[in-house]
Amino acid sequence: MIKKVVFTLSFLLSFFAYLEPKADNPTQEKLIVTASFSILGDVIKNIGGDLVTVNVIVGPNQDTHVYEPTPDDNLLIISSDLVVINGLSFETWFERLVSASGYKKPIIVASQGIPFHKMMEPQISNEPVPDPHVWNDVRHVATWVYNIKKALQEFDPQNAAVYEERATLYLKELQNLDRWIKEQFKDVPEESCKVITAHDAFNYFEKAYGLVFLSPQGLSTTDEPSAHEMASLIKQIKKEKIKTIFVENISSQRLIRQLAAETGAKIGGTLYSDALSTAEEPASTYIKLMESNVKTLAQSLGCFVSPL
Ligand code: ZN
């Protein structure tokens, strides 16, 4: 059953698509699924396997917050059977892309059902806004998996058992990952685990795994800190003797290099915040991304890291 819907962003935040099963397909051609960004694309590949061709709009090391859709993206989504986004206002350009392309097929909001939190972002709104960076808590990616699996099963019921099996295997890997991350930081005193990153992408990580993240930018990389905000962060880094700060793969290193120069803190490595790396770098899948971030953080903070 397909329900006619009016497409608005607020609608998208609460929308879980109603899907029309594809017709019997004796040639077993692959479903074409387009993900808004690279981390989501990797999770879809894990569930879809050989049954699905996954396209990604915002690729490795690219910043979804500031992305500008291209004419090629119009072609990409118009040729898709399903499009999957995170939602929670992460893909601010998505509504524009859908109307420009004329895409009318299902849109899956992978974050549907995740207990997201809100934060004050005066540059965006006078009201608290949702924090979209849910993938930094592995348990929330398990909800992505559930939503994506359900959509694939509804769209392609002939292969429902395959999607079920693949999702179950991947969920086991996610459970191991979540357990391993908790183990790494369980005995670390909070005062030795203050982490400075460029933008506010790690609140869910902080709540799930126990470190404290501070950043000069807000939830989006488009936020520019005021001179006062930079000054108070510099004061805090000096006062609390924070020794290490981190650059991110998606954003400019300018603010972090400025903080390092003004505080004497050293740069402890790269965190993969909102995008996978290329295949040659250490974060080319979601699981590798989380492992790489945990190892980078733990080594710089003097924590113990055991093999996954
Ligand atoms: Zn972000």
PDB file of C-alpha atoms and ligand atoms in Angstrom:
ATOM      1  CA  MET A   1       0.000   0.000   0.000  1.00  0.00           C
ATOM      2  CA  ILE A   2       1.288   3.466  -0.836  1.00  0.00           C
ATOM      3  CA  LYS A   3      -0.048   6.430   1.062  1.00  0.00           C
ATOM      4  CA  LYS A   4       0.069   9.741  -0.757  1.00  0.00           C
ATOM      5  CA  VAL A   5       2.010  12.156   1.360  1.00  0.00           C
ATOM      6  CA  VAL A   6       2.863  15.799   1.355  1.00  0.00           C
ATOM      7  CA  PHE A   7       6.602  16.164   1.576  1.00  0.00           C
ATOM      8  CA  THR A   8       7.802  18.474   4.316  1.00  0.00           C
ATOM      9  CA  LEU A   9      10.831  18.274   6.540  1.00  0.00           C
ATOM     10  CA  SER A  10       8.771  18.090   9.727  1.00  0.00           C
ATOM     11  CA  PHE A  11       6.862  15.252   8.168  1.00  0.00           C
ATOM     12  CA  LEU A  12      10.092  13.475   7.327  1.00  0.00           C
ATOM     13  CA  LEU A  13      11.189  13.556  10.951  1.00  0.00           C
ATOM     14  CA  SER A  14       8.267  11.403  11.955  1.00  0.00           C
ATOM     15  CA  PHE A  15       7.815   9.496   8.733  1.00  0.00           C
ATOM     16  CA  PHE A  16       8.488   5.864   8.210  1.00  0.00           C
ATOM     17  CA  ALA A  17       7.731   5.060   4.611  1.00  0.00           C
ATOM     18  CA  TYR A  18       4.922   2.820   3.552  1.00  0.00           C
ATOM     19  CA  LEU A  19       6.359   0.641   0.871  1.00  0.00           C
ATOM     20  CA  GLU A  20       4.838  -1.105  -2.059  1.00  0.00           C
ATOM     21  CA  PRO A  21       6.433  -4.512  -2.530  1.00  0.00           C
ATOM     22  CA  LYS A  22       8.276  -4.754  -5.831  1.00  0.00           C
ATOM     23  CA  ALA A  23       6.749  -6.985  -8.443  1.00  0.00           C
ATOM     24  CA  ASP A  24       7.955 -10.581  -8.738  1.00  0.00           C
ATOM     25  CA  ASN A  25      11.330 -10.339 -10.331  1.00  0.00           C
ATOM     26  CA  PRO A  26      12.550 -13.587 -11.816  1.00  0.00           C
ATOM     27  CA  THR A  27      15.814 -12.018 -13.023  1.00  0.00           C
ATOM     28  CA  GLN A  28      16.620 -10.974  -9.445  1.00  0.00           C
ATOM     29  CA  GLU A  29      17.962  -7.574 -10.452  1.00  0.00           C
ATOM     30  CA  LYS A  30      19.421  -5.661  -7.545  1.00  0.00           C
ATOM     31  CA  LEU A  31      17.551  -3.010  -5.613  1.00  0.00           C
ATOM     32  CA  ILE A  32      19.112   0.428  -5.959  1.00  0.00           C
ATOM     33  CA  VAL A  33      19.258   2.153  -2.578  1.00  0.00           C
ATOM     34  CA  THR A  34      20.719   5.626  -2.130  1.00  0.00           C
ATOM     35  CA  ALA A  35      22.028   6.732   1.256  1.00  0.00           C
ATOM     36  CA  SER A  36      22.447  10.387   2.144  1.00  0.00           C
ATOM     37  CA  PHE A  37      25.951   9.907   3.601  1.00  0.00           C
ATOM     38  CA  SER A  38      28.782   7.400   3.767  1.00  0.00           C
ATOM     39  CA  ILE A  39      28.258   5.919   7.273  1.00  0.00           C
ATOM     40  CA  LEU A  40      24.622   5.135   6.508  1.00  0.00           C
ATOM     41  CA  GLY A  41      25.652   3.663   3.139  1.00  0.00           C
ATOM     42  CA  ASP A  42      27.978   1.180   4.823  1.00  0.00           C
ATOM     43  CA  VAL A  43      25.260   0.010   7.230  1.00  0.00           C
ATOM     44  CA  ILE A  44      22.852  -0.527   4.312  1.00  0.00           C
ATOM     45  CA  LYS A  45      25.509  -2.602   2.480  1.00  0.00           C
ATOM     46  CA  ASN A  46      25.831  -4.834   5.530  1.00  0.00           C
ATOM     47  CA  ILE A  47      22.089  -5.582   5.533  1.00  0.00           C
ATOM     48  CA  GLY A  48      21.520  -5.671   1.773  1.00  0.00           C
ATOM     49  CA  GLY A  49      24.627  -7.616   0.721  1.00  0.00           C
ATOM     50  CA  ASP A  50      24.523  -8.818  -2.875  1.00  0.00           C
ATOM     51  CA  LEU A  51      20.816  -8.027  -3.215  1.00  0.00           C
ATOM     52  CA  VAL A  52      21.339  -4.280  -3.114  1.00  0.00           C
ATOM     53  CA  THR A  53      23.403  -1.693  -4.986  1.00  0.00           C
ATOM     54  CA  VAL A  54      24.137   1.155  -2.577  1.00  0.00           C
ATOM     55  CA  ASN A  55      24.815   4.703  -3.799  1.00  0.00           C
ATOM     56  CA  VAL A  56      25.988   7.434  -1.447  1.00  0.00           C
ATOM     57  CA  ILE A  57      25.347  11.163  -1.926  1.00  0.00           C
ATOM     58  CA  VAL A  58      27.881  12.639   0.539  1.00  0.00           C
ATOM     59  CA  GLY A  59      30.991  10.494   0.230  1.00  0.00           C
ATOM     60  CA  PRO A  60      33.997   9.648   2.427  1.00  0.00           C
ATOM     61  CA  ASN A  61      35.667  12.553   4.265  1.00  0.00           C
ATOM     62  CA  GLN A  62      32.928  14.909   3.031  1.00  0.00           C
ATOM     63  CA  ASP A  63      30.848  17.143   5.286  1.00  0.00           C
ATOM     64  CA  THR A  64      27.072  16.534   5.143  1.00  0.00           C
ATOM     65  CA  HIS A  65      26.299  19.729   7.086  1.00  0.00           C
ATOM     66  CA  VAL A  66      27.583  22.019   4.338  1.00  0.00           C
ATOM     67  CA  TYR A  67      26.953  19.767   1.338  1.00  0.00           C
ATOM     68  CA  GLU A  68      25.544  21.314  -1.845  1.00  0.00           C
ATOM     69  CA  PRO A  69      23.676  18.807  -4.047  1.00  0.00           C
ATOM     70  CA  THR A  70      24.834  18.574  -7.666  1.00  0.00           C
ATOM     71  CA  PRO A  71      22.925  17.748 -10.895  1.00  0.00           C
ATOM     72  CA  ASP A  72      24.492  14.265 -10.654  1.00  0.00           C
ATOM     73  CA  ASP A  73      22.723  13.783  -7.304  1.00  0.00           C
ATOM     74  CA  ASN A  74      19.376  14.459  -9.036  1.00  0.00           C
ATOM     75  CA  LEU A  75      20.132  11.605 -11.431  1.00  0.00           C
ATOM     76  CA  LEU A  76      21.311   9.409  -8.577  1.00  0.00           C
ATOM     77  CA  ILE A  77      18.145   9.627  -6.524  1.00  0.00           C
ATOM     78  CA  ILE A  78      15.738   9.581  -9.448  1.00  0.00           C
ATOM     79  CA  SER A  79      17.156   6.198 -10.448  1.00  0.00           C
ATOM     80  CA  SER A  80      16.785   4.772  -6.906  1.00  0.00           C
ATOM     81  CA  ASP A  81      14.194   2.320  -5.586  1.00  0.00           C
ATOM     82  CA  LEU A  82      14.627   3.629  -2.024  1.00  0.00           C
ATOM     83  CA  VAL A  83      16.397   6.586  -0.466  1.00  0.00           C
ATOM     84  CA  VAL A  84      17.593   6.418   3.151  1.00  0.00           C
ATOM     85  CA  ILE A  85      18.496   9.438   5.271  1.00  0.00           C
ATOM     86  CA  ASN A  86      19.449   9.843   8.926  1.00  0.00           C
ATOM     87  CA  GLY A  87      16.882  12.622   9.545  1.00  0.00           C
ATOM     88  CA  LEU A  88      16.885  14.827  12.677  1.00  0.00           C
ATOM     89  CA  SER A  89      17.733  17.807  10.417  1.00  0.00           C
ATOM     90  CA  PHE A  90      21.155  16.377   9.524  1.00  0.00           C
ATOM     91  CA  GLU A  91      20.626  16.557   5.762  1.00  0.00           C
ATOM     92  CA  THR A  92      19.446  20.179   5.546  1.00  0.00           C
ATOM     93  CA  TRP A  93      19.761  20.127   1.728  1.00  0.00           C
ATOM     94  CA  PHE A  94      17.704  16.949   1.241  1.00  0.00           C
ATOM     95  CA  GLU A  95      14.257  18.466   0.811  1.00  0.00           C
ATOM     96  CA  ARG A  96      15.665  20.747  -1.903  1.00  0.00           C
ATOM     97  CA  LEU A  97      17.250  17.792  -3.677  1.00  0.00           C
ATOM     98  CA  VAL A  98      14.028  15.773  -3.626  1.00  0.00           C
ATOM     99  CA  SER A  99      11.973  18.595  -5.112  1.00  0.00           C
ATOM    100  CA  ALA A 100      14.594  19.409  -7.741  1.00  0.00           C
ATOM    101  CA  SER A 101      14.844  15.786  -8.848  1.00  0.00           C
ATOM    102  CA  GLY A 102      11.134  14.920  -8.785  1.00  0.00           C
ATOM    103  CA  TYR A 103      11.854  11.742  -6.764  1.00  0.00           C
ATOM    104  CA  LYS A 104       8.538  10.187  -5.645  1.00  0.00           C
ATOM    105  CA  LYS A 105       9.516   6.784  -4.288  1.00  0.00           C
ATOM    106  CA  PRO A 106       9.956   5.883  -0.599  1.00  0.00           C
ATOM    107  CA  ILE A 107      12.186   7.814   1.785  1.00  0.00           C
ATOM    108  CA  ILE A 108      13.317   5.926   4.874  1.00  0.00           C
ATOM    109  CA  VAL A 109      14.288   7.908   7.965  1.00  0.00           C
ATOM    110  CA  ALA A 110      16.791   5.600   9.658  1.00  0.00           C
ATOM    111  CA  SER A 111      16.753   7.468  12.986  1.00  0.00           C
ATOM    112  CA  GLN A 112      13.016   6.865  13.465  1.00  0.00           C
ATOM    113  CA  GLY A 113      12.461   5.646  17.048  1.00  0.00           C
ATOM    114  CA  ILE A 114      15.856   6.708  18.436  1.00  0.00           C
ATOM    115  CA  PRO A 115      15.528   8.656  21.711  1.00  0.00           C
ATOM    116  CA  PHE A 116      17.385  11.703  20.400  1.00  0.00           C
ATOM    117  CA  HIS A 117      18.272  14.683  22.533  1.00  0.00           C
ATOM    118  CA  LYS A 118      17.992  18.376  21.784  1.00  0.00           C
ATOM    119  CA  MET A 119      20.436  21.209  22.291  1.00  0.00           C
ATOM    120  CA  MET A 120      20.311  24.979  22.190  1.00  0.00           C
ATOM    121  CA  GLU A 121      21.827  26.245  18.945  1.00  0.00           C
ATOM    122  CA  PRO A 122      21.212  29.988  18.851  1.00  0.00           C
ATOM    123  CA  GLN A 123      22.620  30.227  15.324  1.00  0.00           C
ATOM    124  CA  ILE A 124      19.935  27.837  14.049  1.00  0.00           C
ATOM    125  CA  SER A 125      16.884  28.464  16.230  1.00  0.00           C
ATOM    126  CA  ASN A 126      15.589  30.030  19.448  1.00  0.00           C
ATOM    127  CA  GLU A 127      14.238  26.614  20.392  1.00  0.00           C
ATOM    128  CA  PRO A 128      16.347  23.533  21.203  1.00  0.00           C
ATOM    129  CA  VAL A 129      17.136  21.543  18.036  1.00  0.00           C
ATOM    130  CA  PRO A 130      17.687  17.778  17.635  1.00  0.00           C
ATOM    131  CA  ASP A 131      21.263  16.511  17.746  1.00  0.00           C
ATOM    132  CA  PRO A 132      21.529  14.358  14.613  1.00  0.00           C
ATOM    133  CA  HIS A 133      24.840  12.547  15.406  1.00  0.00           C
ATOM    134  CA  VAL A 134      23.120   9.387  16.696  1.00  0.00           C
ATOM    135  CA  TRP A 135      25.640   6.979  15.066  1.00  0.00           C
ATOM    136  CA  ASN A 136      28.206   7.841  17.739  1.00  0.00           C
ATOM    137  CA  ASP A 137      26.270   5.527  20.089  1.00  0.00           C
ATOM    138  CA  VAL A 138      26.419   2.013  18.618  1.00  0.00           C
ATOM    139  CA  ARG A 139      23.030   1.098  20.105  1.00  0.00           C
ATOM    140  CA  HIS A 140      21.406   3.781  17.961  1.00  0.00           C
ATOM    141  CA  VAL A 141      22.926   2.241  14.845  1.00  0.00           C
ATOM    142  CA  ALA A 142      21.138  -0.959  15.878  1.00  0.00           C
ATOM    143  CA  THR A 143      17.904   1.050  15.456  1.00  0.00           C
ATOM    144  CA  TRP A 144      19.084   2.167  12.015  1.00  0.00           C
ATOM    145  CA  VAL A 145      19.612  -1.513  11.199  1.00  0.00           C
ATOM    146  CA  TYR A 146      16.091  -2.420  12.329  1.00  0.00           C
ATOM    147  CA  ASN A 147      14.486   0.376  10.279  1.00  0.00           C
ATOM    148  CA  ILE A 148      16.519  -0.368   7.147  1.00  0.00           C
ATOM    149  CA  LYS A 149      15.933  -4.120   7.402  1.00  0.00           C
ATOM    150  CA  LYS A 150      12.174  -3.564   7.795  1.00  0.00           C
ATOM    151  CA  ALA A 151      12.092  -1.300   4.729  1.00  0.00           C
ATOM    152  CA  LEU A 152      14.052  -3.763   2.589  1.00  0.00           C
ATOM    153  CA  GLN A 153      11.812  -6.633   3.706  1.00  0.00           C
ATOM    154  CA  GLU A 154       8.648  -4.693   2.877  1.00  0.00           C
ATOM    155  CA  PHE A 155       9.980  -3.624  -0.501  1.00  0.00           C
ATOM    156  CA  ASP A 156      11.487  -6.994  -1.403  1.00  0.00           C
ATOM    157  CA  PRO A 157       9.479  -9.622   0.562  1.00  0.00           C
ATOM    158  CA  GLN A 158      10.881 -12.534  -1.461  1.00  0.00           C
ATOM    159  CA  ASN A 159      14.248 -11.956   0.184  1.00  0.00           C
ATOM    160  CA  ALA A 160      12.929 -11.068   3.646  1.00  0.00           C
ATOM    161  CA  ALA A 161      14.715 -14.023   5.268  1.00  0.00           C
ATOM    162  CA  VAL A 162      18.066 -13.004   3.760  1.00  0.00           C
ATOM    163  CA  TYR A 163      17.744  -9.449   5.088  1.00  0.00           C
ATOM    164  CA  GLU A 164      16.752 -10.869   8.487  1.00  0.00           C
ATOM    165  CA  GLU A 165      19.771 -13.134   8.626  1.00  0.00           C
ATOM    166  CA  ARG A 166      22.243 -10.467   7.477  1.00  0.00           C
ATOM    167  CA  ALA A 167      20.804  -7.920   9.936  1.00  0.00           C
ATOM    168  CA  THR A 168      21.057 -10.429  12.798  1.00  0.00           C
ATOM    169  CA  LEU A 169      24.730 -11.136  12.014  1.00  0.00           C
ATOM    170  CA  TYR A 170      25.542  -7.436  11.744  1.00  0.00           C
ATOM    171  CA  LEU A 171      23.718  -6.683  15.012  1.00  0.00           C
ATOM    172  CA  LYS A 172      25.955  -9.246  16.751  1.00  0.00           C
ATOM    173  CA  GLU A 173      29.021  -7.388  15.428  1.00  0.00           C
ATOM    174  CA  LEU A 174      27.545  -4.112  16.699  1.00  0.00           C
ATOM    175  CA  GLN A 175      26.896  -5.644  20.137  1.00  0.00           C
ATOM    176  CA  ASN A 176      30.551  -6.747  20.334  1.00  0.00           C
ATOM    177  CA  LEU A 177      31.689  -3.290  19.262  1.00  0.00           C
ATOM    178  CA  ASP A 178      29.506  -1.577  21.885  1.00  0.00           C
ATOM    179  CA  ARG A 179      30.787  -3.903  24.625  1.00  0.00           C
ATOM    180  CA  TRP A 180      34.415  -3.345  23.559  1.00  0.00           C
ATOM    181  CA  ILE A 181      34.075   0.462  23.595  1.00  0.00           C
ATOM    182  CA  LYS A 182      32.507   0.418  27.079  1.00  0.00           C
ATOM    183  CA  GLU A 183      35.365  -1.766  28.274  1.00  0.00           C
ATOM    184  CA  GLN A 184      38.008   0.714  27.046  1.00  0.00           C
ATOM    185  CA  PHE A 185      36.813   3.641  29.099  1.00  0.00           C
ATOM    186  CA  LYS A 186      35.229   1.999  32.125  1.00  0.00           C
ATOM    187  CA  ASP A 187      38.056   2.687  34.603  1.00  0.00           C
ATOM    188  CA  VAL A 188      39.158   6.069  33.320  1.00  0.00           C
ATOM    189  CA  PRO A 189      38.581   8.966  35.703  1.00  0.00           C
ATOM    190  CA  GLU A 190      36.416  11.637  34.100  1.00  0.00           C
ATOM    191  CA  GLU A 191      38.910  14.440  34.666  1.00  0.00           C
ATOM    192  CA  SER A 192      41.527  12.710  32.494  1.00  0.00           C
ATOM    193  CA  CYS A 193      39.101  12.182  29.637  1.00  0.00           C
ATOM    194  CA  LYS A 194      38.176  15.672  28.464  1.00  0.00           C
ATOM    195  CA  VAL A 195      38.301  15.748  24.691  1.00  0.00           C
ATOM    196  CA  ILE A 196      38.343  18.790  22.398  1.00  0.00           C
ATOM    197  CA  THR A 197      36.973  18.366  18.865  1.00  0.00           C
ATOM    198  CA  ALA A 198      36.087  20.952  16.208  1.00  0.00           C
ATOM    199  CA  HIS A 199      32.286  20.510  16.218  1.00  0.00           C
ATOM    200  CA  ASP A 200      29.749  19.034  18.611  1.00  0.00           C
ATOM    201  CA  ALA A 201      29.419  15.567  17.045  1.00  0.00           C
ATOM    202  CA  PHE A 202      30.122  13.360  20.061  1.00  0.00           C
ATOM    203  CA  ASN A 203      27.324  13.997  22.591  1.00  0.00           C
ATOM    204  CA  TYR A 204      25.851  10.530  22.078  1.00  0.00           C
ATOM    205  CA  PHE A 205      29.338   9.012  22.436  1.00  0.00           C
ATOM    206  CA  GLU A 206      29.789  10.931  25.686  1.00  0.00           C
ATOM    207  CA  LYS A 207      26.468   9.705  27.110  1.00  0.00           C
ATOM    208  CA  ALA A 208      27.085   6.090  26.079  1.00  0.00           C
ATOM    209  CA  TYR A 209      30.784   5.685  26.832  1.00  0.00           C
ATOM    210  CA  GLY A 210      31.639   8.252  29.453  1.00  0.00           C
ATOM    211  CA  LEU A 211      34.134  10.800  28.104  1.00  0.00           C
ATOM    212  CA  VAL A 212      33.543  14.556  28.101  1.00  0.00           C
ATOM    213  CA  PHE A 213      33.635  16.339  24.726  1.00  0.00           C
ATOM    214  CA  LEU A 214      34.058  20.093  24.287  1.00  0.00           C
ATOM    215  CA  SER A 215      34.121  21.982  20.992  1.00  0.00           C
ATOM    216  CA  PRO A 216      34.316  25.542  19.642  1.00  0.00           C
ATOM    217  CA  GLN A 217      31.615  24.910  17.028  1.00  0.00           C
ATOM    218  CA  GLY A 218      28.051  23.763  17.700  1.00  0.00           C
ATOM    219  CA  LEU A 219      26.102  20.842  16.239  1.00  0.00           C
ATOM    220  CA  SER A 220      26.836  21.952  12.695  1.00  0.00           C
ATOM    221  CA  THR A 221      30.177  22.738  11.065  1.00  0.00           C
ATOM    222  CA  THR A 222      28.485  25.864   9.673  1.00  0.00           C
ATOM    223  CA  ASP A 223      28.453  27.373  13.183  1.00  0.00           C
ATOM    224  CA  GLU A 224      31.272  29.851  13.690  1.00  0.00           C
ATOM    225  CA  PRO A 225      32.277  30.461  17.324  1.00  0.00           C
ATOM    226  CA  SER A 226      32.326  34.057  18.570  1.00  0.00           C
ATOM    227  CA  ALA A 227      35.567  35.556  19.878  1.00  0.00           C
ATOM    228  CA  HIS A 228      34.078  35.256  23.373  1.00  0.00           C
ATOM    229  CA  GLU A 229      33.311  31.535  22.939  1.00  0.00           C
ATOM    230  CA  MET A 230      36.839  30.844  21.661  1.00  0.00           C
ATOM    231  CA  ALA A 231      38.339  32.823  24.558  1.00  0.00           C
ATOM    232  CA  SER A 232      36.332  30.907  27.150  1.00  0.00           C
ATOM    233  CA  LEU A 233      37.284  27.536  25.609  1.00  0.00           C
ATOM    234  CA  ILE A 234      40.976  28.557  25.600  1.00  0.00           C
ATOM    235  CA  LYS A 235      40.609  29.527  29.266  1.00  0.00           C
ATOM    236  CA  GLN A 236      39.005  26.178  30.089  1.00  0.00           C
ATOM    237  CA  ILE A 237      41.700  24.161  28.229  1.00  0.00           C
ATOM    238  CA  LYS A 238      44.417  25.988  30.175  1.00  0.00           C
ATOM    239  CA  LYS A 239      42.631  25.844  33.533  1.00  0.00           C
ATOM    240  CA  GLU A 240      41.835  22.138  33.273  1.00  0.00           C
ATOM    241  CA  LYS A 241      45.251  21.383  31.771  1.00  0.00           C
ATOM    242  CA  ILE A 242      43.740  19.580  28.765  1.00  0.00           C
ATOM    243  CA  LYS A 243      46.785  18.311  26.896  1.00  0.00           C
ATOM    244  CA  THR A 244      45.348  16.883  23.680  1.00  0.00           C
ATOM    245  CA  ILE A 245      42.871  18.100  21.093  1.00  0.00           C
ATOM    246  CA  PHE A 246      41.626  16.369  17.949  1.00  0.00           C
ATOM    247  CA  VAL A 247      40.984  17.313  14.335  1.00  0.00           C
ATOM    248  CA  GLU A 248      38.073  15.799  12.402  1.00  0.00           C
ATOM    249  CA  ASN A 249      38.179  14.264   8.946  1.00  0.00           C
ATOM    250  CA  ILE A 250      35.281  16.351   7.659  1.00  0.00           C
ATOM    251  CA  SER A 251      36.030  19.823   8.886  1.00  0.00           C
ATOM    252  CA  SER A 252      38.605  22.541   8.579  1.00  0.00           C
ATOM    253  CA  GLN A 253      41.536  22.223  10.971  1.00  0.00           C
ATOM    254  CA  ARG A 254      41.722  26.012  11.374  1.00  0.00           C
ATOM    255  CA  LEU A 255      39.920  26.309  14.743  1.00  0.00           C
ATOM    256  CA  ILE A 256      41.712  23.302  16.254  1.00  0.00           C
ATOM    257  CA  ARG A 257      45.114  24.566  15.091  1.00  0.00           C
ATOM    258  CA  GLN A 258      44.273  27.983  16.583  1.00  0.00           C
ATOM    259  CA  LEU A 259      43.336  26.352  19.913  1.00  0.00           C
ATOM    260  CA  ALA A 260      46.542  24.294  19.880  1.00  0.00           C
ATOM    261  CA  ALA A 261      48.659  27.376  19.158  1.00  0.00           C
ATOM    262  CA  GLU A 262      47.035  29.417  21.919  1.00  0.00           C
ATOM    263  CA  THR A 263      46.968  26.746  24.629  1.00  0.00           C
ATOM    264  CA  GLY A 264      50.046  24.612  23.940  1.00  0.00           C
ATOM    265  CA  ALA A 265      47.843  21.501  23.674  1.00  0.00           C
ATOM    266  CA  LYS A 266      49.040  18.991  21.110  1.00  0.00           C
ATOM    267  CA  ILE A 267      46.939  17.554  18.280  1.00  0.00           C
ATOM    268  CA  GLY A 268      46.236  13.927  19.200  1.00  0.00           C
ATOM    269  CA  GLY A 269      45.080  12.662  15.815  1.00  0.00           C
ATOM    270  CA  THR A 270      42.051  12.564  13.548  1.00  0.00           C
ATOM    271  CA  LEU A 271      38.565  11.586  14.659  1.00  0.00           C
ATOM    272  CA  TYR A 272      36.127  10.403  11.992  1.00  0.00           C
ATOM    273  CA  SER A 273      33.020  12.245  13.095  1.00  0.00           C
ATOM    274  CA  ASP A 274      30.373  12.471  10.356  1.00  0.00           C
ATOM    275  CA  ALA A 275      31.863  10.470   7.456  1.00  0.00           C
ATOM    276  CA  LEU A 276      33.844   7.339   6.690  1.00  0.00           C
ATOM    277  CA  SER A 277      37.398   7.622   5.384  1.00  0.00           C
ATOM    278  CA  THR A 278      38.584   6.412   1.990  1.00  0.00           C
ATOM    279  CA  ALA A 279      39.527   2.716   1.679  1.00  0.00           C
ATOM    280  CA  GLU A 280      43.229   3.549   2.207  1.00  0.00           C
ATOM    281  CA  GLU A 281      42.553   5.181   5.599  1.00  0.00           C
ATOM    282  CA  PRO A 282      41.553   3.460   8.859  1.00  0.00           C
ATOM    283  CA  ALA A 283      37.807   4.259   8.957  1.00  0.00           C
ATOM    284  CA  SER A 284      36.402   2.864   5.715  1.00  0.00           C
ATOM    285  CA  THR A 285      33.439   1.112   7.417  1.00  0.00           C
ATOM    286  CA  TYR A 286      31.261   2.109  10.368  1.00  0.00           C
ATOM    287  CA  ILE A 287      32.813  -0.527  12.630  1.00  0.00           C
ATOM    288  CA  LYS A 288      36.352   0.495  11.616  1.00  0.00           C
ATOM    289  CA  LEU A 289      35.413   4.138  12.152  1.00  0.00           C
ATOM    290  CA  MET A 290      34.340   3.487  15.749  1.00  0.00           C
ATOM    291  CA  GLU A 291      37.431   1.324  16.404  1.00  0.00           C
ATOM    292  CA  SER A 292      39.707   3.994  14.968  1.00  0.00           C
ATOM    293  CA  ASN A 293      38.104   6.791  17.009  1.00  0.00           C
ATOM    294  CA  VAL A 294      38.261   4.761  20.230  1.00  0.00           C
ATOM    295  CA  LYS A 295      41.919   3.824  19.680  1.00  0.00           C
ATOM    296  CA  THR A 296      42.883   7.405  18.811  1.00  0.00           C
ATOM    297  CA  LEU A 297      41.091   8.728  21.890  1.00  0.00           C
ATOM    298  CA  ALA A 298      42.292   6.006  24.232  1.00  0.00           C
ATOM    299  CA  GLN A 299      45.943   6.229  23.174  1.00  0.00           C
ATOM    300  CA  SER A 300      45.994  10.005  23.492  1.00  0.00           C
ATOM    301  CA  LEU A 301      44.285   9.915  26.846  1.00  0.00           C
ATOM    302  CA  GLY A 302      46.499   7.167  28.175  1.00  0.00           C
ATOM    303  CA  CYS A 303      43.689   4.641  28.414  1.00  0.00           C
ATOM    304  CA  PHE A 304      44.109   0.922  27.863  1.00  0.00           C
ATOM    305  CA  VAL A 305      42.938  -0.560  24.544  1.00  0.00           C
ATOM    306  CA  SER A 306      42.291  -4.294  24.259  1.00  0.00           C
ATOM    307  CA  PRO A 307      41.866  -6.123  20.929  1.00  0.00           C
ATOM    308  CA  LEU A 308      38.304  -6.143  19.601  1.00  0.00           C
TER     309      LEU A 308
HETATM  310 ZN    ZN B   1      28.245  16.933  12.511  1.00  0.00          ZN
END
